[in-house]
CSV table of C-alpha atoms and ligand atoms in Angstrom, one decimal:
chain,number,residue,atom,x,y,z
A,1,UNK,CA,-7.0,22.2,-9.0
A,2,UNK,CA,-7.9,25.6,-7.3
A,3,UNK,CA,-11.2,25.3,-9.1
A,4,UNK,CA,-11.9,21.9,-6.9
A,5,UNK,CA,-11.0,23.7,-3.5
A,6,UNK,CA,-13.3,26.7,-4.5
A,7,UNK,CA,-16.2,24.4,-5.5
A,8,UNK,CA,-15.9,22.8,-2.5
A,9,UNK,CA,-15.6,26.0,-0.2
A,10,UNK,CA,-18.6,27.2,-2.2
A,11,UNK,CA,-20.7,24.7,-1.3
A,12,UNK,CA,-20.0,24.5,2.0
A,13,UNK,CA,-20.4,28.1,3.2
A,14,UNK,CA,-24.0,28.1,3.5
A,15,UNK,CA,-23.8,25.2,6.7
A,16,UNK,CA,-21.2,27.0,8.2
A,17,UNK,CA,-21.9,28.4,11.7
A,18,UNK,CA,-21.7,31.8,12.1
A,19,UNK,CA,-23.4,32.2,15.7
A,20,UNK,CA,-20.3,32.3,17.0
A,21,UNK,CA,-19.0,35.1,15.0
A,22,UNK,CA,-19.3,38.9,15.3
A,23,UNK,CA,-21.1,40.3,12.2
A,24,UNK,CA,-19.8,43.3,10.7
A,25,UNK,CA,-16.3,41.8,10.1
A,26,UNK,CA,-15.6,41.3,6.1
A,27,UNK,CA,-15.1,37.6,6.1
A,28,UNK,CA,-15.4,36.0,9.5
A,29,UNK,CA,-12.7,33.8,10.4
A,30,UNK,CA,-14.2,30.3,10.1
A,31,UNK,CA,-15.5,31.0,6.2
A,32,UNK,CA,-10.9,31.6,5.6
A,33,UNK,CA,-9.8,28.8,7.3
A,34,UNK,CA,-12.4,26.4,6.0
A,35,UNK,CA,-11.2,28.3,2.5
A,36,UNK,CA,-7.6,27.3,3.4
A,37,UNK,CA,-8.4,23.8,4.7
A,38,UNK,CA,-9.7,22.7,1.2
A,39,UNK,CA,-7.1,24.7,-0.2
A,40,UNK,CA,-4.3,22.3,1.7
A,41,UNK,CA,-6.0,19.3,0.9
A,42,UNK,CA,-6.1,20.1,-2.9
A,43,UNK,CA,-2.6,20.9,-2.4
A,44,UNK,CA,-1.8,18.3,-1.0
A,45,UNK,CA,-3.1,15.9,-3.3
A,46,UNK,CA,-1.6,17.1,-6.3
A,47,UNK,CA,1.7,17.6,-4.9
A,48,UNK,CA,1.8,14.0,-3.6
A,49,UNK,CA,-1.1,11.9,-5.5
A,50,UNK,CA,0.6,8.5,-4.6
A,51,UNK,CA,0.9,8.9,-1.0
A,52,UNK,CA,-2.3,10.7,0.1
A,53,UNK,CA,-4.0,7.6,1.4
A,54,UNK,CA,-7.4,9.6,3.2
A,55,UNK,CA,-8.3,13.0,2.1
A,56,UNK,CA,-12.0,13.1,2.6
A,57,UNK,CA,-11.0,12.3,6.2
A,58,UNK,CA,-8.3,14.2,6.6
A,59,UNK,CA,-10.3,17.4,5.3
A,60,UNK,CA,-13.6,16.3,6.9
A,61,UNK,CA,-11.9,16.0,10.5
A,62,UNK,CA,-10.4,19.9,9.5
A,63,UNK,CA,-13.4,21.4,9.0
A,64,UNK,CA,-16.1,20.2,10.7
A,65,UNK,CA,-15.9,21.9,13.7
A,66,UNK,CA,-16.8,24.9,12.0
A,67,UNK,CA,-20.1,23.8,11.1
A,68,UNK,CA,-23.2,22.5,13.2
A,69,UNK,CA,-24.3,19.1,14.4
A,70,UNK,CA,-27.3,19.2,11.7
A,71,UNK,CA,-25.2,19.9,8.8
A,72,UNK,CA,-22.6,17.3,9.3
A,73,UNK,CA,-23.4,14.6,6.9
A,74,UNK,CA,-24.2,16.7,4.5
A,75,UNK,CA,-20.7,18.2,4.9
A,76,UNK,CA,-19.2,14.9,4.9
A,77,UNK,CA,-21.3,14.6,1.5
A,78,UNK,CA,-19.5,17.2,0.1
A,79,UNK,CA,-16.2,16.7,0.9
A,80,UNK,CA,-16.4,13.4,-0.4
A,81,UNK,CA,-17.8,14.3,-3.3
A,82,UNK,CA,-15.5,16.7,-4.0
A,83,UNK,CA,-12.2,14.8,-2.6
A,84,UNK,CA,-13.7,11.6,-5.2
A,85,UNK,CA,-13.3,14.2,-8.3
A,86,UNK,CA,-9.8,15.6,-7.2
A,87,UNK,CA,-8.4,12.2,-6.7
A,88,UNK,CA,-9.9,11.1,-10.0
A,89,UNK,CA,-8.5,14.3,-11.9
A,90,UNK,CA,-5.4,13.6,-9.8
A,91,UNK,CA,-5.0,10.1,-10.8
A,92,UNK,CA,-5.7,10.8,-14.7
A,93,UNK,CA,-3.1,14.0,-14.8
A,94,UNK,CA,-1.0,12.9,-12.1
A,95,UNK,CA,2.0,15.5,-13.3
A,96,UNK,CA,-0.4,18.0,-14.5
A,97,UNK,CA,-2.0,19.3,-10.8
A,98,UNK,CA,1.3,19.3,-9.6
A,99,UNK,CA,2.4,21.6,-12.5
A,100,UNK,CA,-0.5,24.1,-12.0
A,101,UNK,CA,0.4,24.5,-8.9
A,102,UNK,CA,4.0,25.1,-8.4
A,103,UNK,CA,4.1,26.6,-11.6
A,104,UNK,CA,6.8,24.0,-12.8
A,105,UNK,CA,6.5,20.3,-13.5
A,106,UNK,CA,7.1,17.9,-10.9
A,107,UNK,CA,10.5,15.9,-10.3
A,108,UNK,CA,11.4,12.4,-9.7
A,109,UNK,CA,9.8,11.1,-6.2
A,110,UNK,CA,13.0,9.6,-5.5
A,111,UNK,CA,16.0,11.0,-3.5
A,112,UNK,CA,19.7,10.2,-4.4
A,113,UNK,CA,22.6,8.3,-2.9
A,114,UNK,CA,23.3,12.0,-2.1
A,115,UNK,CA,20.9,13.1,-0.3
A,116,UNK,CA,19.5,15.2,-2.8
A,117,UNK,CA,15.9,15.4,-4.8
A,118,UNK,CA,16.0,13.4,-8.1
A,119,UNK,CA,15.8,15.8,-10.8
A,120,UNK,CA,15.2,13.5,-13.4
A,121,UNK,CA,11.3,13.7,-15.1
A,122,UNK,CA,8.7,11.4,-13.8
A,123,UNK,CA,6.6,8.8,-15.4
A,124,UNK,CA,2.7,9.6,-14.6
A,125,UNK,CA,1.9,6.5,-13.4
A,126,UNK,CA,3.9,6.4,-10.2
A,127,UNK,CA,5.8,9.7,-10.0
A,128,UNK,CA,9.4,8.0,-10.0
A,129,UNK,CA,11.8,8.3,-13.1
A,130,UNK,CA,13.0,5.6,-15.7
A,131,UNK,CA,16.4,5.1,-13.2
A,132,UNK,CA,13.8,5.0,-10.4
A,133,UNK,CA,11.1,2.5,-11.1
A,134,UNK,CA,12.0,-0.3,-8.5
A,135,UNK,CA,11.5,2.0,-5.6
A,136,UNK,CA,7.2,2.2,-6.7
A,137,UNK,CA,7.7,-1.8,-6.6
A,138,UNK,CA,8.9,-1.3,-3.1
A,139,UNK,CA,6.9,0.6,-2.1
A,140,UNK,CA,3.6,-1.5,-3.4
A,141,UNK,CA,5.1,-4.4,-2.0
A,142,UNK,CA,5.0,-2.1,1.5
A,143,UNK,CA,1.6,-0.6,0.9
A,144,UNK,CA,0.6,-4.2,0.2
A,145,UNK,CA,2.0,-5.6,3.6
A,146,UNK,CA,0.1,-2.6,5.6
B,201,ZN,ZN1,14.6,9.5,-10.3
């Protein structure tokens, strides 16, 4: 997943605006939060793949203050671009991206009677475990209704 965020940061650099920016400092500070803007995005969207409705918007409206007028579609270009691959690679190893990134595969979506995180293994296809299955037919039915 980290390899998505760092294409993307990659490929943006060039359009960002430095003008604004005292040279001289190592890495000026709009080249690490646009780093750590496609970082949380990435995140985001393998920690929660069935929720994440937006993220070319959401990561697009993060950034794009940090670049020019002239280089805005082309950012928005990019992003989705990129944010089209990570929901795809997402969506096909839905338990995977989580995995790489916490370092441990992913739990049931579901919370118990108790108040407490399912612990049970998820199925790939919506994150919830065998004992949990109705709540992703709830949930469509909701996602549906929206
Ligand atoms: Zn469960």
């Amino acid at each position: 997943m980290y390899q998505i965020s760092r294409a993307i940061y990659r490929e943006l650099v060039p359009y960002l605006d430095d003008s604004a920016h005292p040279t001289g400092a190592d890495v000026p500070t709009s080249h690490r939060q646009l780093l750590r803007s496609c970082e949380a995005v990435v995140e985001r969207l393998a920690r929660d793949p069935y929720c994440f409705a937006d993220p070319t918007r959401t990561l697009f409206w993060d950034i794009r203050a940090h670049f020019p007028m002239s280089a805005q579609q082309r950012v928005h270009q990019v992003v989705s671009l990129y944010m089209e691959i990570a929901r795809r690679f997402v969506s096909e190893h839905p338990l995977e991206g989580y995995a790489e990134l916490a370092g441990e595969a992913p739990p049931c979506r579901a919370t118990t009677r108790k108040g407490t995180s399912c612990r049970r293994a998820p199925l790939p296809h919506n994150g919830y475990c065998t004992s949990h299955q109705h709540l992703a037919d709830t949930e469509n039915r909701e996602l549906a209704a929206a």
